[in-house]
Amino acid sequence: MKKIQIVDDSQSNIRKLENLLNTHFLVMVARTGEEAVRMAKENVPDLILLEVALSDMDGFETCRRLKAQVESAKIPVIFVSSLKEKEAVIKGFEVGGQDYIIKPFEARELVLRMKSLLKQESSRKRLEQHVKVLEEQNEKLKGKIQKVDRLSRVDFLTNLMNRRDMQEKIRAEINRSIRHGRSFTLAIVDIDFFKNINDTYGHDCGDHVLKHFVSTLKNSVRSSDYVSRWGGEEFLLLFPETKLEEGKRACEKIRQKINESPVIYKGMTITITATFGISEYRPSVRIEELIKAADDALYKGKKTGKNQVVVQSM
């Protein structure tokens, strides 16, 4: 049964309304505006019948306070008053009332208006709940999409960005270089003799070596640089706003650090080395040409002794 709050300071009016409404609703009574606001917060009704002429504050001010209070802001309010001036009716709607019934009124009309308003309010609440559910589902879906997108850009084993994501970073860096007239350097890095490590110690050891190698790379570059897994035991480093010689020096430091950081696996010490192929972006060079130049440099380094940094001019 719907709860109705009657707000009136006239005992005779309250008695008449209670007799009329008790068969249709659960009736609560407040005799002042202050009491109405307090009751509506503590025991939220479904609808409020509000007399305009109250002893402590008028019904208009009471309605304002009800609408300003979170717990009662959305409760439908019907003004019931003998004030029939147009200005009073308009004011009732201005302060947030949903209806205004002038005394004397037909009992059946009042009940029908109340039921109609309660039905509208029930529909509003159902719609609000439906919207809330849809919004929650939408947020969950967005979260899943973001997760899928992130996973599609991240290498599972090393948690580095993958080839796809790095290619986007390189394109963005090319656009930035075109706008600002600055070059950048990239390097493809390959772990030397990685196949032998897998064949000798097993793939679990190979994975351990990859993670160790990645940790060394990440700890050796600047926060502005990018590291990605390019494929297998190959990694690509992107050095924004970095000239070729500066990039070469950075790679040489990383290479030395790799040499000085052996892998410990199940009590075994495995020394690893790496070969670097470097290229520098030049105006009008396409991304495929830039990557191929670094790859050619890497190939040259692998063929001529490994464990070195080789530069390919564009």
Short mmCIF file of C-alpha atoms in Angstrom, two decimals:
data_model
loop_
_atom_site.label_atom_id
_atom_site.label_comp_id
_atom_site.label_asym_id
_atom_site.label_seq_id
_atom_site.Cartn_x
_atom_site.Cartn_y
_atom_site.Cartn_z
CA MET A 1 0.00 0.00 0.00
CA LYS A 2 1.32 3.46 -0.93
CA LYS A 3 2.26 5.83 1.89
CA ILE A 4 0.65 9.28 1.86
CA GLN A 5 1.74 12.16 4.05
CA ILE A 6 -0.93 14.74 4.93
CA VAL A 7 0.48 18.11 5.97
CA ASP A 8 -2.19 20.27 7.60
CA ASP A 9 -2.58 22.07 10.96
CA SER A 10 -6.38 21.78 10.98
CA GLN A 11 -7.63 18.76 12.91
CA SER A 12 -10.94 18.77 11.06
CA ASN A 13 -9.20 18.81 7.67
CA ILE A 14 -6.90 15.99 8.76
CA ARG A 15 -9.84 13.89 9.96
CA LYS A 16 -11.74 14.39 6.67
CA LEU A 17 -8.70 13.45 4.58
CA GLU A 18 -7.92 10.43 6.76
CA ASN A 19 -11.49 9.14 6.46
CA LEU A 20 -11.30 9.61 2.69
CA LEU A 21 -7.87 8.10 2.11
CA ASN A 22 -7.50 5.34 4.71
CA THR A 23 -9.18 2.77 2.48
CA HIS A 24 -6.80 3.53 -0.40
CA PHE A 25 -3.49 4.41 1.24
CA LEU A 26 -1.36 4.18 4.36
CA VAL A 27 -1.76 7.66 5.84
CA MET A 28 0.80 9.64 7.87
CA VAL A 29 0.12 13.09 9.34
CA ALA A 30 2.36 16.12 9.91
CA ARG A 31 0.89 19.23 11.50
CA THR A 32 3.67 21.73 10.68
CA GLY A 33 6.05 22.35 7.84
CA GLU A 34 9.04 21.50 10.01
CA GLU A 35 7.48 18.21 11.03
CA ALA A 36 6.66 17.42 7.40
CA VAL A 37 10.28 17.93 6.30
CA ARG A 38 11.60 15.82 9.17
CA MET A 39 9.08 13.02 8.64
CA ALA A 40 9.73 12.92 4.91
CA LYS A 41 13.43 12.34 5.63
CA GLU A 42 12.91 9.63 8.24
CA ASN A 43 9.98 7.77 6.71
CA VAL A 44 9.81 8.66 3.03
CA PRO A 45 6.21 8.79 1.72
CA ASP A 46 5.16 8.10 -1.86
CA LEU A 47 3.13 11.32 -2.11
CA ILE A 48 2.51 14.44 -0.03
CA LEU A 49 -0.77 16.35 0.31
CA LEU A 50 0.30 19.82 1.40
CA GLU A 51 -1.86 22.61 2.79
CA VAL A 52 -0.60 26.08 1.85
CA ALA A 53 -1.74 27.83 5.05
CA LEU A 54 0.37 26.36 7.86
CA SER A 55 1.16 27.90 11.25
CA ASP A 56 4.98 27.78 11.23
CA MET A 57 5.80 28.27 7.53
CA ASP A 58 3.55 28.28 4.51
CA GLY A 59 3.19 25.30 2.21
CA PHE A 60 5.28 26.95 -0.50
CA GLU A 61 8.31 27.22 1.78
CA THR A 62 7.69 23.71 3.07
CA CYS A 63 7.71 22.43 -0.51
CA ARG A 64 10.97 24.27 -1.23
CA ARG A 65 12.60 22.58 1.76
CA LEU A 66 11.25 19.19 0.77
CA LYS A 67 12.67 19.58 -2.74
CA ALA A 68 16.03 20.75 -1.36
CA GLN A 69 16.32 17.64 0.82
CA VAL A 70 17.83 14.62 -0.93
CA GLU A 71 15.49 12.07 0.66
CA SER A 72 12.33 13.96 -0.35
CA ALA A 73 13.44 15.82 -3.49
CA LYS A 74 11.55 13.53 -5.87
CA ILE A 75 8.40 12.93 -3.81
CA PRO A 76 5.33 14.20 -5.72
CA VAL A 77 3.58 17.08 -3.93
CA ILE A 78 -0.08 18.01 -4.35
CA PHE A 79 -1.11 21.36 -2.88
CA VAL A 80 -4.57 21.32 -1.31
CA SER A 81 -5.72 24.86 -0.54
CA SER A 82 -8.62 27.25 -0.47
CA LEU A 83 -6.35 29.84 -2.15
CA LYS A 84 -7.65 29.93 -5.67
CA GLU A 85 -5.87 33.04 -7.00
CA LYS A 86 -3.93 32.39 -10.17
CA GLU A 87 -0.70 33.64 -8.56
CA ALA A 88 -0.99 31.07 -5.76
CA VAL A 89 -1.54 28.22 -8.21
CA ILE A 90 1.44 29.32 -10.33
CA LYS A 91 3.63 29.63 -7.24
CA GLY A 92 2.69 26.11 -6.22
CA PHE A 93 4.11 24.76 -9.47
CA GLU A 94 7.13 27.08 -9.33
CA VAL A 95 8.27 25.70 -5.97
CA GLY A 96 8.04 22.11 -7.22
CA GLY A 97 4.46 20.97 -6.79
CA GLN A 98 3.05 18.46 -9.27
CA ASP A 99 -0.60 19.42 -8.80
CA TYR A 100 -2.77 22.06 -7.11
CA ILE A 101 -6.27 21.23 -5.92
CA ILE A 102 -8.57 24.02 -4.78
CA LYS A 103 -10.96 23.49 -1.86
CA PRO A 104 -13.71 22.46 -1.79
CA PHE A 105 -12.88 19.46 -3.97
CA GLU A 106 -14.65 16.32 -5.07
CA ALA A 107 -13.41 13.37 -3.03
CA ARG A 108 -13.35 11.04 -6.03
CA GLU A 109 -11.43 13.59 -8.10
CA LEU A 110 -8.76 13.93 -5.39
CA VAL A 111 -8.28 10.17 -5.12
CA LEU A 112 -8.09 9.77 -8.91
CA ARG A 113 -5.55 12.58 -9.20
CA MET A 114 -3.46 11.01 -6.45
CA LYS A 115 -3.58 7.58 -8.07
CA SER A 116 -2.71 9.07 -11.45
CA LEU A 117 0.26 10.92 -10.00
CA LEU A 118 1.41 7.82 -8.12
CA LYS A 119 1.18 5.80 -11.30
CA GLN A 120 3.30 8.39 -13.12
CA GLU A 121 5.81 8.31 -10.28
CA SER A 122 5.99 4.51 -10.39
CA SER A 123 6.65 4.69 -14.13
CA ARG A 124 9.34 7.31 -13.55
CA LYS A 125 11.04 5.13 -10.93
CA ARG A 126 10.93 2.08 -13.20
CA LEU A 127 12.40 4.11 -16.03
CA GLU A 128 15.05 5.56 -13.72
CA GLN A 129 15.96 2.07 -12.53
CA HIS A 130 16.05 0.81 -16.10
CA VAL A 131 18.35 3.68 -17.10
CA LYS A 132 20.56 2.94 -14.09
CA VAL A 133 20.84 -0.72 -15.08
CA LEU A 134 21.64 0.25 -18.67
CA GLU A 135 24.27 2.72 -17.49
CA GLU A 136 25.86 0.07 -15.27
CA GLN A 137 25.84 -2.41 -18.15
CA ASN A 138 27.31 0.25 -20.41
CA GLU A 139 30.10 0.97 -17.92
CA LYS A 140 30.87 -2.75 -17.64
CA LEU A 141 30.88 -3.06 -21.43
CA LYS A 142 33.18 -0.05 -21.77
CA GLY A 143 35.48 -1.60 -19.18
CA LYS A 144 35.57 -4.88 -21.11
CA ILE A 145 36.20 -3.05 -24.40
CA GLN A 146 39.03 -1.09 -22.79
CA LYS A 147 40.47 -4.31 -21.37
CA VAL A 148 40.26 -6.05 -24.76
CA ASP A 149 41.84 -3.03 -26.42
CA ARG A 150 44.63 -2.97 -23.82
CA LEU A 151 45.24 -6.70 -24.20
CA SER A 152 45.37 -6.29 -27.97
CA ARG A 153 48.20 -3.77 -27.50
CA VAL A 154 50.21 -5.61 -24.84
CA ASP A 155 52.52 -8.60 -25.10
CA PHE A 156 51.24 -11.23 -22.69
CA LEU A 157 54.60 -12.57 -21.49
CA THR A 158 56.56 -9.34 -21.03
CA ASN A 159 53.68 -6.89 -20.45
CA LEU A 160 55.32 -4.55 -22.98
CA MET A 161 53.45 -2.85 -25.79
CA ASN A 162 53.29 -5.12 -28.81
CA ARG A 163 54.16 -4.49 -32.47
CA ARG A 164 50.75 -2.98 -33.26
CA ASP A 165 50.92 -0.44 -30.45
CA MET A 166 54.54 0.47 -31.20
CA GLN A 167 53.72 1.08 -34.87
CA GLU A 168 51.09 3.60 -33.74
CA LYS A 169 53.66 5.27 -31.46
CA ILE A 170 56.12 5.52 -34.35
CA ARG A 171 53.47 7.06 -36.64
CA ALA A 172 52.60 9.58 -33.94
CA GLU A 173 56.29 10.41 -33.50
CA ILE A 174 56.67 10.89 -37.27
CA ASN A 175 53.76 13.35 -37.24
CA ARG A 176 55.27 15.18 -34.27
CA SER A 177 58.64 15.34 -36.00
CA ILE A 178 57.05 16.79 -39.13
CA ARG A 179 55.28 19.48 -37.10
CA HIS A 180 58.29 20.48 -35.01
CA GLY A 181 61.14 19.64 -37.36
CA ARG A 182 62.80 17.23 -34.93
CA SER A 183 64.23 13.80 -35.64
CA PHE A 184 64.03 10.65 -33.57
CA THR A 185 65.85 7.34 -33.40
CA LEU A 186 64.68 3.78 -33.16
CA ALA A 187 66.55 0.56 -32.52
CA ILE A 188 65.71 -3.09 -33.03
CA VAL A 189 67.37 -5.27 -30.40
CA ASP A 190 67.88 -9.02 -30.64
CA ILE A 191 69.06 -11.36 -27.88
CA ASP A 192 72.10 -13.23 -29.17
CA PHE A 193 72.00 -17.04 -29.24
CA PHE A 194 68.50 -17.10 -27.75
CA LYS A 195 67.60 -20.30 -29.63
CA ASN A 196 70.55 -22.04 -27.97
CA ILE A 197 69.22 -20.95 -24.55
CA ASN A 198 65.82 -22.45 -25.33
CA ASP A 199 67.33 -25.64 -26.72
CA THR A 200 69.77 -26.06 -23.84
CA TYR A 201 67.73 -25.01 -20.82
CA GLY A 202 64.13 -25.23 -22.04
CA HIS A 203 61.41 -22.73 -22.87
CA ASP A 204 60.67 -21.90 -19.23
CA CYS A 205 64.22 -20.70 -18.92
CA GLY A 206 63.81 -18.83 -22.20
CA ASP A 207 60.78 -17.01 -20.80
CA HIS A 208 62.73 -16.17 -17.66
CA VAL A 209 65.55 -14.75 -19.78
CA LEU A 210 63.08 -12.64 -21.77
CA LYS A 211 61.60 -11.16 -18.60
CA HIS A 212 65.06 -10.45 -17.19
CA PHE A 213 66.08 -8.84 -20.48
CA VAL A 214 62.95 -6.67 -20.52
CA SER A 215 63.60 -5.54 -16.96
CA THR A 216 67.11 -4.44 -17.98
CA LEU A 217 65.78 -2.57 -21.02
CA LYS A 218 63.09 -0.75 -19.04
CA ASN A 219 65.51 0.24 -16.31
CA SER A 220 67.99 1.57 -18.87
CA VAL A 221 65.84 3.94 -20.94
CA ARG A 222 64.37 7.36 -20.19
CA SER A 223 60.79 7.78 -19.05
CA SER A 224 60.07 9.43 -22.41
CA ASP A 225 61.33 6.43 -24.41
CA TYR A 226 59.23 3.47 -25.55
CA VAL A 227 60.03 -0.24 -25.35
CA SER A 228 58.07 -2.93 -27.19
CA ARG A 229 58.31 -6.60 -27.97
CA TRP A 230 58.70 -6.72 -31.72
CA GLY A 231 58.55 -10.49 -32.05
CA GLY A 232 60.24 -13.56 -30.55
CA GLU A 233 63.48 -12.37 -28.98
CA GLU A 234 63.41 -9.03 -30.84
CA PHE A 235 62.51 -5.73 -29.19
CA LEU A 236 62.08 -2.25 -30.58
CA LEU A 237 63.18 0.90 -28.76
CA LEU A 238 61.87 4.33 -29.73
CA PHE A 239 63.87 7.39 -28.63
CA PRO A 240 61.82 10.57 -29.24
CA GLU A 241 63.69 13.80 -30.13
CA THR A 242 66.97 11.91 -30.27
CA LYS A 243 69.69 12.30 -32.89
CA LEU A 244 71.41 9.23 -34.32
CA GLU A 245 74.66 9.62 -32.37
CA GLU A 246 72.79 10.21 -29.13
CA GLY A 247 70.68 7.13 -29.81
CA LYS A 248 73.79 5.11 -30.54
CA ARG A 249 75.37 6.14 -27.23
CA ALA A 250 72.14 5.21 -25.38
CA CYS A 251 72.09 1.77 -27.02
CA GLU A 252 75.76 1.22 -26.25
CA LYS A 253 75.10 1.87 -22.55
CA ILE A 254 72.16 -0.55 -22.62
CA ARG A 255 74.29 -3.19 -24.39
CA GLN A 256 76.98 -2.91 -21.73
CA LYS A 257 74.42 -3.14 -18.96
CA ILE A 258 73.01 -6.33 -20.52
CA ASN A 259 76.53 -7.79 -20.61
CA GLU A 260 76.96 -6.97 -16.93
CA SER A 261 73.58 -8.44 -15.90
CA PRO A 262 73.71 -12.25 -16.12
CA VAL A 263 70.53 -14.26 -15.66
CA ILE A 264 70.23 -16.51 -12.61
CA TYR A 265 67.97 -19.49 -13.29
CA LYS A 266 67.63 -22.45 -10.91
CA GLY A 267 71.11 -21.84 -9.53
CA MET A 268 72.64 -21.46 -12.99
CA THR A 269 74.27 -18.27 -14.25
CA ILE A 270 73.53 -17.51 -17.90
CA THR A 271 75.39 -14.66 -19.57
CA ILE A 272 73.44 -12.94 -22.34
CA THR A 273 74.37 -10.37 -24.96
CA ALA A 274 72.36 -8.42 -27.51
CA THR A 275 72.80 -6.83 -30.92
CA PHE A 276 71.31 -3.44 -31.81
CA GLY A 277 70.37 -2.06 -35.21
CA ILE A 278 69.69 1.70 -35.27
CA SER A 279 68.11 4.12 -37.74
CA GLU A 280 67.20 7.79 -37.54
CA TYR A 281 64.04 9.35 -38.92
CA ARG A 282 64.50 11.78 -41.79
CA PRO A 283 61.84 13.94 -43.48
CA SER A 284 59.79 12.11 -46.14
CA VAL A 285 60.91 8.68 -44.88
CA ARG A 286 58.06 6.20 -44.52
CA ILE A 287 57.65 4.07 -41.41
CA GLU A 288 58.36 0.89 -43.37
CA GLU A 289 61.65 2.32 -44.64
CA LEU A 290 62.66 3.47 -41.17
CA ILE A 291 62.03 0.06 -39.62
CA LYS A 292 63.73 -1.74 -42.53
CA ALA A 293 66.84 0.40 -42.07
CA ALA A 294 67.05 -0.60 -38.38
CA ASP A 295 66.41 -4.22 -39.31
CA ASP A 296 69.17 -4.12 -41.96
CA ALA A 297 71.55 -2.70 -39.37
CA LEU A 298 70.58 -5.49 -36.97
CA TYR A 299 71.17 -8.12 -39.65
CA LYS A 300 74.58 -6.66 -40.36
CA GLY A 301 75.44 -6.73 -36.66
CA LYS A 302 74.38 -10.36 -36.32
CA LYS A 303 76.45 -11.35 -39.33
CA THR A 304 79.58 -9.56 -38.17
CA GLY A 305 80.01 -10.86 -34.66
CA LYS A 306 76.87 -9.98 -32.61
CA ASN A 307 76.97 -8.11 -29.25
CA GLN A 308 77.34 -4.72 -30.90
CA VAL A 309 75.49 -1.57 -31.95
CA VAL A 310 75.24 -1.00 -35.71
CA VAL A 311 73.94 2.17 -37.39
CA GLN A 312 72.16 2.31 -40.74
CA SER A 313 72.11 5.72 -42.41
CA MET A 314 68.98 6.73 -44.32
#
